[in-house]
Short mmCIF file of C-alpha atoms in Angstrom, two decimals:
data_model
loop_
_atom_site.label_atom_id
_atom_site.label_comp_id
_atom_site.label_asym_id
_atom_site.label_seq_id
_atom_site.Cartn_x
_atom_site.Cartn_y
_atom_site.Cartn_z
CA MET A 1 -166.60 -77.61 4.70
CA THR A 2 -168.46 -79.56 1.61
CA SER A 3 -167.03 -81.44 0.39
CA PRO A 4 -166.05 -82.45 -2.67
CA THR A 5 -167.75 -83.32 -5.55
CA ARG A 6 -166.84 -85.27 -8.96
CA ALA A 7 -167.56 -81.89 -10.54
CA ASP A 8 -165.16 -80.31 -8.99
CA SER A 9 -162.38 -83.55 -9.38
CA ALA A 10 -163.03 -83.22 -13.04
CA ARG A 11 -162.44 -79.19 -13.41
CA ARG A 12 -159.84 -79.94 -11.80
CA ASP A 13 -158.54 -82.86 -14.42
CA SER A 14 -159.74 -79.79 -17.23
CA THR A 15 -156.59 -77.38 -16.12
CA ASP A 16 -154.33 -79.97 -14.50
CA PRO A 17 -150.60 -79.32 -16.75
CA LEU A 18 -149.64 -82.50 -15.83
CA ALA A 19 -152.40 -84.24 -17.80
CA CYS A 20 -151.41 -84.79 -21.73
CA PHE A 21 -148.80 -87.66 -20.12
CA ARG A 22 -152.06 -89.98 -18.90
CA SER A 23 -152.31 -90.39 -22.40
CA ALA A 24 -148.67 -91.80 -22.74
CA PHE A 25 -150.07 -94.81 -21.05
CA VAL A 26 -151.40 -98.09 -21.37
CA LEU A 27 -154.08 -98.28 -18.75
CA PRO A 28 -157.32 -100.93 -18.61
CA GLU A 29 -160.81 -99.65 -18.93
CA ARG A 30 -163.31 -99.06 -16.21
CA THR A 31 -159.60 -99.69 -13.92
CA ILE A 32 -158.21 -97.19 -11.51
CA TYR A 33 -154.92 -98.42 -11.01
CA LEU A 34 -153.62 -97.20 -7.71
CA ASP A 35 -150.47 -99.51 -7.38
CA GLY A 36 -147.63 -97.17 -8.93
CA ASN A 37 -146.10 -97.07 -6.20
CA SER A 38 -145.41 -100.97 -6.29
CA LEU A 39 -145.81 -101.17 -10.38
CA GLY A 40 -146.29 -98.44 -12.31
CA ALA A 41 -148.12 -98.38 -15.27
CA LEU A 42 -146.49 -99.79 -19.27
CA PRO A 43 -145.78 -96.45 -21.07
CA LYS A 44 -147.42 -96.88 -24.27
CA SER A 45 -143.27 -95.83 -25.87
CA VAL A 46 -142.56 -100.08 -24.68
CA ARG A 47 -143.55 -102.10 -27.30
CA ALA A 48 -142.98 -100.88 -30.57
CA ARG A 49 -139.62 -99.71 -28.01
CA LEU A 50 -138.83 -103.71 -27.47
CA ASP A 51 -140.09 -104.50 -30.94
CA SER A 52 -136.49 -103.20 -32.15
CA ALA A 53 -134.69 -104.44 -30.11
CA ILE A 54 -136.06 -107.71 -30.61
CA ASP A 55 -136.27 -108.00 -34.23
CA VAL A 56 -133.63 -105.40 -35.73
CA GLU A 57 -130.94 -105.52 -32.50
CA TRP A 58 -130.92 -108.85 -31.95
CA GLY A 59 -132.23 -110.44 -34.84
CA GLU A 60 -131.09 -108.65 -36.95
CA ARG A 61 -127.61 -107.42 -35.95
CA LEU A 62 -127.12 -110.56 -33.19
CA ILE A 63 -124.00 -110.09 -30.29
CA THR A 64 -123.18 -106.14 -32.97
CA SER A 65 -125.49 -104.60 -30.93
CA TRP A 66 -123.57 -104.63 -27.44
CA LEU A 67 -122.07 -102.28 -29.71
CA ARG A 68 -124.02 -100.47 -32.47
CA SER A 69 -126.76 -100.37 -30.28
CA GLY A 70 -125.68 -99.42 -27.74
CA TRP A 71 -126.09 -102.16 -25.77
CA MET A 72 -122.66 -102.46 -23.58
CA ASP A 73 -123.58 -98.62 -22.66
CA ALA A 74 -127.22 -99.15 -21.59
CA PRO A 75 -126.06 -98.75 -17.60
CA ALA A 76 -123.60 -96.22 -17.52
CA ARG A 77 -126.68 -94.54 -19.52
CA VAL A 78 -129.12 -95.19 -17.82
CA GLY A 79 -127.69 -94.20 -14.57
CA ASP A 80 -126.93 -91.32 -16.43
CA LYS A 81 -130.70 -90.04 -16.74
CA ILE A 82 -131.91 -91.60 -13.11
CA ALA A 83 -129.52 -89.62 -11.63
CA ARG A 84 -131.10 -86.29 -12.88
CA LEU A 85 -134.41 -87.33 -11.00
CA ILE A 86 -132.60 -87.67 -8.49
CA GLY A 87 -130.48 -84.35 -7.88
CA ALA A 88 -127.04 -86.66 -8.55
CA ALA A 89 -124.22 -85.86 -11.39
CA PRO A 90 -122.99 -87.89 -13.75
CA GLY A 91 -120.98 -90.90 -13.25
CA GLU A 92 -122.75 -91.05 -9.97
CA VAL A 93 -124.82 -93.61 -10.85
CA ILE A 94 -125.43 -96.44 -12.02
CA ALA A 95 -128.66 -98.69 -13.42
CA THR A 96 -127.68 -102.33 -12.60
CA ASP A 97 -128.85 -105.72 -10.51
CA SER A 98 -131.90 -105.38 -7.81
CA THR A 99 -132.51 -103.32 -5.22
CA SER A 100 -131.45 -106.10 -3.20
CA ILE A 101 -128.43 -106.70 -4.07
CA ASN A 102 -127.26 -102.53 -4.09
CA VAL A 103 -128.53 -102.85 -0.91
CA PHE A 104 -125.89 -105.42 0.58
CA LYS A 105 -123.32 -104.06 -1.89
CA THR A 106 -123.38 -100.54 -0.88
CA LEU A 107 -123.49 -101.07 3.68
CA SER A 108 -120.50 -103.04 2.46
CA ALA A 109 -118.53 -100.38 0.52
CA ALA A 110 -119.74 -98.25 3.28
CA LEU A 111 -118.66 -100.51 6.03
CA ALA A 112 -115.62 -100.49 4.69
CA LEU A 113 -114.81 -96.59 4.76
CA ARG A 114 -115.89 -96.65 7.73
CA PRO A 115 -113.86 -100.41 9.24
CA GLY A 116 -113.60 -98.65 13.06
CA ARG A 117 -116.76 -98.03 13.43
CA LYS A 118 -119.73 -101.95 13.65
CA LEU A 119 -122.92 -100.28 14.05
CA ILE A 120 -125.80 -100.18 11.44
CA LEU A 121 -129.09 -98.14 12.34
CA SER A 122 -131.55 -98.31 10.62
CA THR A 123 -135.54 -98.72 12.31
CA PRO A 124 -137.35 -101.36 12.32
CA ASP A 125 -139.84 -100.38 9.19
CA ASN A 126 -137.75 -100.28 7.08
CA PHE A 127 -138.86 -102.47 3.67
CA PRO A 128 -137.68 -105.90 5.19
CA THR A 129 -135.30 -106.73 1.83
CA ASP A 130 -133.30 -103.64 3.28
CA LEU A 131 -132.87 -105.26 6.55
CA TYR A 132 -132.62 -108.71 5.36
CA MET A 133 -129.37 -108.08 3.43
CA ALA A 134 -127.66 -105.85 6.17
CA GLN A 135 -128.23 -108.89 8.23
CA GLY A 136 -127.00 -110.80 5.59
CA LEU A 137 -123.59 -109.08 5.36
CA ILE A 138 -122.90 -108.73 9.34
CA GLN A 139 -123.10 -112.85 9.41
CA GLN A 140 -120.83 -112.86 6.17
CA LEU A 141 -118.33 -110.94 7.48
CA GLY A 142 -118.28 -112.67 10.72
CA SER A 143 -116.72 -109.13 12.34
CA GLY A 144 -119.51 -108.69 14.84
CA HIS A 145 -121.04 -105.51 13.01
CA GLU A 146 -124.35 -104.97 14.81
CA LEU A 147 -127.64 -103.94 13.13
CA ARG A 148 -129.74 -101.74 15.66
CA LEU A 149 -133.20 -100.98 14.75
CA VAL A 150 -134.89 -97.04 16.09
CA ASP A 151 -137.99 -95.73 16.83
CA GLY A 152 -138.35 -93.24 13.37
CA GLU A 153 -139.10 -90.62 14.94
CA GLU A 154 -136.01 -90.78 16.81
CA ILE A 155 -133.56 -91.53 15.08
CA GLY A 156 -131.73 -88.38 15.07
CA ARG A 157 -130.63 -88.72 18.70
CA HIS A 158 -129.07 -92.07 18.24
CA ILE A 159 -126.66 -91.38 15.87
CA ASP A 160 -122.98 -90.68 17.81
CA ASP A 161 -119.65 -92.20 16.91
CA THR A 162 -119.92 -95.15 16.93
CA VAL A 163 -122.60 -95.48 14.62
CA ALA A 164 -120.55 -96.17 10.95
CA VAL A 165 -123.64 -96.23 8.38
CA VAL A 166 -127.43 -95.10 8.83
CA THR A 167 -129.92 -96.90 6.35
CA LEU A 168 -133.65 -95.54 5.76
CA THR A 169 -135.34 -95.55 3.42
CA HIS A 170 -137.00 -91.69 2.32
CA VAL A 171 -140.39 -92.68 1.51
CA ASN A 172 -141.50 -95.47 3.60
CA TYR A 173 -143.69 -98.00 2.32
CA LYS A 174 -145.78 -99.06 4.50
CA THR A 175 -147.43 -95.03 5.14
CA GLY A 176 -146.12 -92.67 2.72
CA ARG A 177 -144.06 -91.13 5.51
CA MET A 178 -141.21 -89.44 4.06
CA TYR A 179 -137.60 -88.44 6.49
CA ASP A 180 -135.83 -85.22 6.23
CA MET A 181 -132.13 -86.79 4.51
CA ALA A 182 -131.46 -83.43 4.67
CA GLY A 183 -131.02 -83.19 8.30
CA ILE A 184 -130.12 -86.88 9.64
CA SER A 185 -127.41 -86.99 6.04
CA ARG A 186 -126.54 -83.73 8.44
CA ALA A 187 -127.26 -85.45 11.26
CA ALA A 188 -124.45 -88.41 10.65
CA GLN A 189 -121.69 -86.65 9.39
CA GLN A 190 -121.47 -84.51 12.18
CA CYS A 191 -120.19 -88.66 13.85
CA GLY A 192 -118.38 -89.39 11.18
CA ALA A 193 -121.43 -91.86 9.90
CA LEU A 194 -122.54 -92.52 6.58
CA THR A 195 -125.96 -92.52 5.35
CA MET A 196 -127.53 -95.17 2.27
CA TRP A 197 -130.95 -94.46 1.53
CA ASP A 198 -133.43 -96.57 -0.39
CA LEU A 199 -135.02 -94.48 -2.56
CA ALA A 200 -137.84 -96.91 -4.03
CA HIS A 201 -140.44 -94.66 -3.56
CA SER A 202 -139.54 -92.00 -3.62
CA ALA A 203 -137.64 -91.63 -7.59
CA GLY A 204 -139.67 -90.50 -10.03
CA ALA A 205 -142.46 -89.64 -7.09
CA LEU A 206 -140.88 -86.37 -6.05
CA PRO A 207 -137.90 -84.12 -6.31
CA VAL A 208 -134.53 -85.20 -4.81
CA ALA A 209 -131.92 -83.68 -4.03
CA LEU A 210 -129.28 -86.37 -2.63
CA ASN A 211 -126.38 -84.16 -3.36
CA ASP A 212 -127.69 -80.93 -1.61
CA ALA A 213 -128.63 -83.68 0.63
CA GLY A 214 -125.16 -84.65 1.33
CA ALA A 215 -125.93 -88.30 1.42
CA ASP A 216 -123.48 -90.72 0.95
CA PHE A 217 -125.33 -93.60 -1.10
CA ALA A 218 -128.67 -94.68 -2.16
CA VAL A 219 -129.91 -97.36 -4.18
CA GLY A 220 -133.23 -97.73 -5.36
CA CYS A 221 -136.19 -100.10 -8.27
CA GLY A 222 -136.78 -98.89 -11.85
CA TYR A 223 -140.36 -101.22 -11.58
CA LYS A 224 -142.83 -97.99 -9.57
CA TYR A 225 -143.00 -95.05 -10.38
CA LEU A 226 -140.17 -95.22 -12.76
CA ASN A 227 -141.99 -97.08 -14.98
CA GLY A 228 -139.71 -99.54 -15.72
CA GLY A 229 -142.12 -102.84 -15.71
CA PRO A 230 -142.20 -105.60 -13.46
CA GLY A 231 -138.80 -106.84 -12.25
CA ALA A 232 -137.10 -103.87 -13.91
CA PRO A 233 -133.29 -103.07 -13.12
CA ALA A 234 -132.53 -101.37 -9.84
CA PHE A 235 -129.93 -98.33 -9.08
CA LEU A 236 -127.20 -97.26 -7.17
CA TYR A 237 -125.62 -94.53 -6.54
CA VAL A 238 -122.47 -93.13 -5.06
CA ALA A 239 -121.61 -89.66 -4.31
CA GLN A 240 -118.38 -88.40 -6.09
CA ARG A 241 -116.37 -88.21 -2.56
CA HIS A 242 -116.34 -91.72 -2.25
CA GLN A 243 -115.32 -92.89 -5.41
CA SER A 244 -111.70 -93.23 -5.13
CA GLY A 245 -111.87 -95.36 -1.80
CA PHE A 246 -114.99 -97.34 -1.81
CA SER A 247 -114.91 -100.76 -2.63
CA GLN A 248 -117.57 -104.02 -2.92
CA PRO A 249 -118.01 -107.37 -2.72
CA LEU A 250 -119.30 -108.59 -5.58
CA SER A 251 -116.28 -108.57 -8.27
CA GLY A 252 -118.22 -109.90 -11.77
CA TRP A 253 -116.17 -109.17 -14.66
CA LEU A 254 -118.22 -105.87 -15.96
CA GLY A 255 -116.95 -104.09 -12.81
CA HIS A 256 -113.41 -104.59 -14.01
CA ALA A 257 -111.43 -102.30 -15.88
CA GLN A 258 -110.92 -104.02 -18.94
CA PRO A 259 -114.44 -106.90 -18.98
CA PHE A 260 -112.67 -107.86 -22.37
CA ALA A 261 -108.41 -108.32 -21.21
CA PHE A 262 -109.98 -111.19 -19.43
CA ASP A 263 -107.70 -111.22 -16.89
CA SER A 264 -107.41 -113.37 -14.15
CA ALA A 265 -107.03 -110.91 -11.67
CA TYR A 266 -109.66 -108.39 -10.27
CA THR A 267 -108.88 -104.22 -11.12
CA PRO A 268 -111.64 -102.84 -10.62
CA ALA A 269 -112.91 -100.46 -12.67
CA GLU A 270 -112.49 -95.96 -12.20
CA GLY A 271 -115.48 -94.53 -11.23
CA VAL A 272 -119.17 -96.30 -10.23
CA GLY A 273 -118.67 -98.63 -12.98
CA ARG A 274 -117.09 -100.95 -11.09
CA TYR A 275 -120.75 -101.70 -9.17
CA LEU A 276 -121.75 -103.70 -12.05
CA CYS A 277 -121.33 -107.40 -11.38
CA GLY A 278 -122.85 -109.60 -14.46
CA THR A 279 -124.27 -108.83 -17.40
CA PRO A 280 -126.82 -106.72 -17.62
CA PRO A 281 -130.95 -107.41 -18.99
CA VAL A 282 -131.09 -105.58 -21.88
CA LEU A 283 -134.29 -105.61 -22.63
CA SER A 284 -135.33 -104.87 -19.61
CA MET A 285 -132.99 -102.21 -19.07
CA ILE A 286 -134.53 -100.96 -22.65
CA ALA A 287 -137.74 -100.60 -21.13
CA LEU A 288 -136.68 -98.93 -17.65
CA GLU A 289 -134.77 -95.67 -20.22
CA CYS A 290 -138.21 -95.75 -21.83
CA GLY A 291 -139.94 -94.68 -18.44
CA VAL A 292 -136.75 -93.02 -17.50
CA ASP A 293 -136.60 -90.83 -20.61
CA MET A 294 -140.79 -89.68 -20.13
CA LEU A 295 -140.20 -88.83 -16.46
CA LEU A 296 -137.09 -85.91 -18.02
CA GLU A 297 -139.99 -84.66 -20.02
CA VAL A 298 -141.55 -83.60 -16.54
CA ASP A 299 -141.86 -80.87 -14.42
CA MET A 300 -140.86 -82.20 -11.13
CA ARG A 301 -142.04 -79.00 -8.86
CA GLN A 302 -145.09 -79.86 -10.73
CA LEU A 303 -145.20 -83.56 -10.05
CA ARG A 304 -144.93 -82.72 -6.57
CA GLU A 305 -147.60 -80.59 -6.27
CA LYS A 306 -149.56 -82.76 -8.26
CA SER A 307 -148.77 -85.71 -6.37
CA LEU A 308 -149.65 -83.48 -2.69
CA ALA A 309 -152.75 -82.08 -3.99
CA LEU A 310 -154.40 -85.59 -5.20
CA SER A 311 -153.36 -87.28 -2.07
CA ASP A 312 -154.91 -84.74 0.02
CA LEU A 313 -157.86 -84.92 -2.02
CA PHE A 314 -158.10 -88.63 -1.16
CA ILE A 315 -157.56 -88.67 2.62
CA ASP A 316 -160.32 -85.17 3.05
CA LEU A 317 -162.59 -87.28 1.07
CA VAL A 318 -161.86 -90.73 2.26
CA MET A 319 -162.26 -89.48 5.95
CA ASP A 320 -166.03 -87.20 5.47
CA ARG A 321 -167.67 -89.78 2.91
CA CYS A 322 -166.34 -93.23 5.01
CA ALA A 323 -166.49 -91.51 8.27
CA GLY A 324 -167.74 -94.03 11.08
CA PHE A 325 -167.02 -97.73 9.06
CA GLY A 326 -163.37 -98.00 11.04
CA LEU A 327 -160.44 -96.53 9.19
CA GLU A 328 -157.88 -94.78 10.87
CA LEU A 329 -155.42 -92.73 8.39
CA ALA A 330 -152.03 -93.65 8.55
CA SER A 331 -149.98 -91.37 6.52
CA PRO A 332 -149.10 -88.00 8.35
CA ARG A 333 -150.74 -84.90 6.77
CA ALA A 334 -148.06 -82.75 6.66
CA HIS A 335 -146.99 -82.73 3.45
CA ALA A 336 -143.61 -82.00 4.72
CA MET A 337 -143.39 -85.73 5.44
CA ARG A 338 -145.65 -87.49 2.58
CA GLY A 339 -144.36 -89.27 -0.27
CA SER A 340 -146.72 -90.25 -3.34
CA GLN A 341 -149.46 -92.94 -1.20
CA VAL A 342 -151.82 -92.70 1.02
CA SER A 343 -152.21 -95.46 3.72
CA PHE A 344 -155.66 -96.24 6.08
CA ARG A 345 -155.74 -99.28 8.64
CA HIS A 346 -158.30 -101.21 9.15
CA PRO A 347 -158.80 -104.68 11.18
CA GLN A 348 -160.59 -106.03 7.80
CA GLY A 349 -157.50 -104.57 5.30
CA TYR A 350 -156.99 -107.31 3.38
CA ALA A 351 -160.39 -108.00 2.67
CA ILE A 352 -160.90 -104.80 1.45
CA MET A 353 -158.65 -104.39 -0.55
CA CYS A 354 -159.78 -107.31 -2.62
CA ALA A 355 -163.34 -105.89 -2.50
CA LEU A 356 -161.70 -102.59 -4.09
CA ILE A 357 -160.08 -105.07 -6.94
CA GLU A 358 -162.60 -107.08 -7.52
CA ASN A 359 -164.66 -103.86 -7.91
CA GLY A 360 -162.34 -101.61 -10.72
CA VAL A 361 -159.51 -100.32 -7.79
CA ILE A 362 -156.56 -102.02 -7.69
CA GLY A 363 -154.80 -101.43 -4.57
CA ASP A 364 -152.18 -103.11 -2.45
CA PHE A 365 -152.30 -104.91 1.43
CA ARG A 366 -149.71 -104.19 3.56
CA ALA A 367 -149.94 -106.42 7.10
CA PRO A 368 -150.98 -105.75 9.49
CA ASP A 369 -153.51 -103.92 8.71
CA LEU A 370 -152.86 -101.52 5.71
CA ILE A 371 -154.69 -100.28 3.11
CA ARG A 372 -152.50 -98.87 0.47
CA PHE A 373 -153.17 -96.38 -2.63
CA GLY A 374 -150.28 -95.05 -4.40
CA LEU A 375 -151.50 -91.57 -6.77
CA ALA A 376 -149.03 -91.70 -9.48
CA PRO A 377 -149.29 -88.32 -10.54
CA LEU A 378 -148.67 -89.24 -14.15
CA TYR A 379 -151.95 -91.24 -15.11
CA VAL A 380 -153.35 -90.40 -11.96
CA ARG A 381 -156.64 -88.10 -12.55
CA PHE A 382 -158.41 -86.20 -9.48
CA VAL A 383 -161.85 -88.38 -11.10
CA ASP A 384 -159.73 -90.98 -10.54
CA VAL A 385 -159.22 -90.37 -6.18
CA TRP A 386 -163.29 -89.15 -6.61
CA ASP A 387 -164.17 -92.66 -7.69
CA ALA A 388 -161.88 -94.60 -5.56
CA VAL A 389 -163.09 -93.40 -2.31
CA GLU A 390 -166.74 -93.79 -3.44
CA THR A 391 -166.42 -97.35 -4.37
CA LEU A 392 -164.12 -97.51 -1.07
CA ARG A 393 -167.24 -96.01 0.33
CA ARG A 394 -169.80 -98.35 -1.13
CA VAL A 395 -167.75 -101.33 0.43
CA LEU A 396 -167.29 -100.97 3.86
CA ALA A 397 -171.64 -99.49 3.88
CA ASP A 398 -172.43 -102.91 1.75
CA ARG A 399 -169.67 -105.46 3.67
CA LEU A 400 -168.95 -106.42 0.09
CA TRP A 401 -165.43 -107.48 1.92
CA ASP A 402 -167.62 -109.60 4.12
CA ARG A 403 -166.58 -113.04 1.60
CA GLU A 404 -165.08 -116.41 2.62
CA ALA A 405 -162.81 -115.54 -0.27
CA PHE A 406 -161.51 -112.53 0.82
CA GLN A 407 -160.00 -113.65 3.88
CA VAL A 408 -157.18 -116.01 2.58
CA ARG A 409 -154.15 -114.23 1.93
CA GLY A 410 -152.25 -115.16 -2.14
CA LYS A 411 -149.16 -114.97 -2.21
CA VAL A 412 -148.72 -111.82 -3.24
CA THR A 413 -150.95 -108.40 -1.92
#
């Protein structure tokens, strides 16, 4: 089979139904950005919206903007918008805090709903913060809970009536491997266990159906495929069936039933609102809402089709044009098991990525040996994929990675 040419990729771009969205982002010239799985690109709408928020809402309206400009309702309003992207109902999602804090809150709630069970089940390659927060929660509770890590391929057979909660990242952050959310949630329910899904690499990248899958809890971040900006607020989901019986440990004043009653005793708000804690970061919430609003204009089926087509092309080109240079595909070939990223292993992975970035292709590296390429379908083109692989071929063939400066790892990889 003949490898696709750059002209072939350009023709695919000319018929891409999502091509119009690329112009809605700020994208540097002579840069191919393949790291949207770590930080989404800047929507052009953000600047004008933040200018208005700063000059008018903050500058002129001052504190009256909590009501007049809708600041107070932003966590619930943005949460309901995110709910539409992840298959949840109104009132089941709230935008708040960070992913790490939301993991702590939702795991705590899940354990409280299963008081007779002590086991949290996960995998060793789950995102570290999810594991760290579980470890910290267990230490804080001091009640004999255990975090058990098992091979993801075998997760189903480890779910039994001793498990309180199964916590997994839906799309693995290193390899892009996607779990069967519905199947695992069903297996957990059959044993009386709960599920908590991390959607950091799913929300905004592919269709998610939390309610249809029977998920109990979920968390996710706003700065990756939702394009909310660095440090954007995260979100969490609580299925409606749990909202009358759950509690969470960070009982901040905005999670109170009547925050401005200023009672000395805590009374939790009804529903998912009790997951609020402190004052929301309004400007960051506004930026996140711009990214979410754009995604609500997108047909998620088309988004998924393009994502798979981009990643198929990337894999095929690398396997053909970069053969013999020691790259090993780490991402699944099967569409049903792959998110919106492609990862390859190489002993010189870090140095290779440094060389790629210096030559205008921005991806990232994950220890010990993975180079990752996030394929955000709203702004990544088929010609970008072709050009990126050609740059990768040149980096490998000419050993552009073999420089002393590329052997020293920075604080961020």
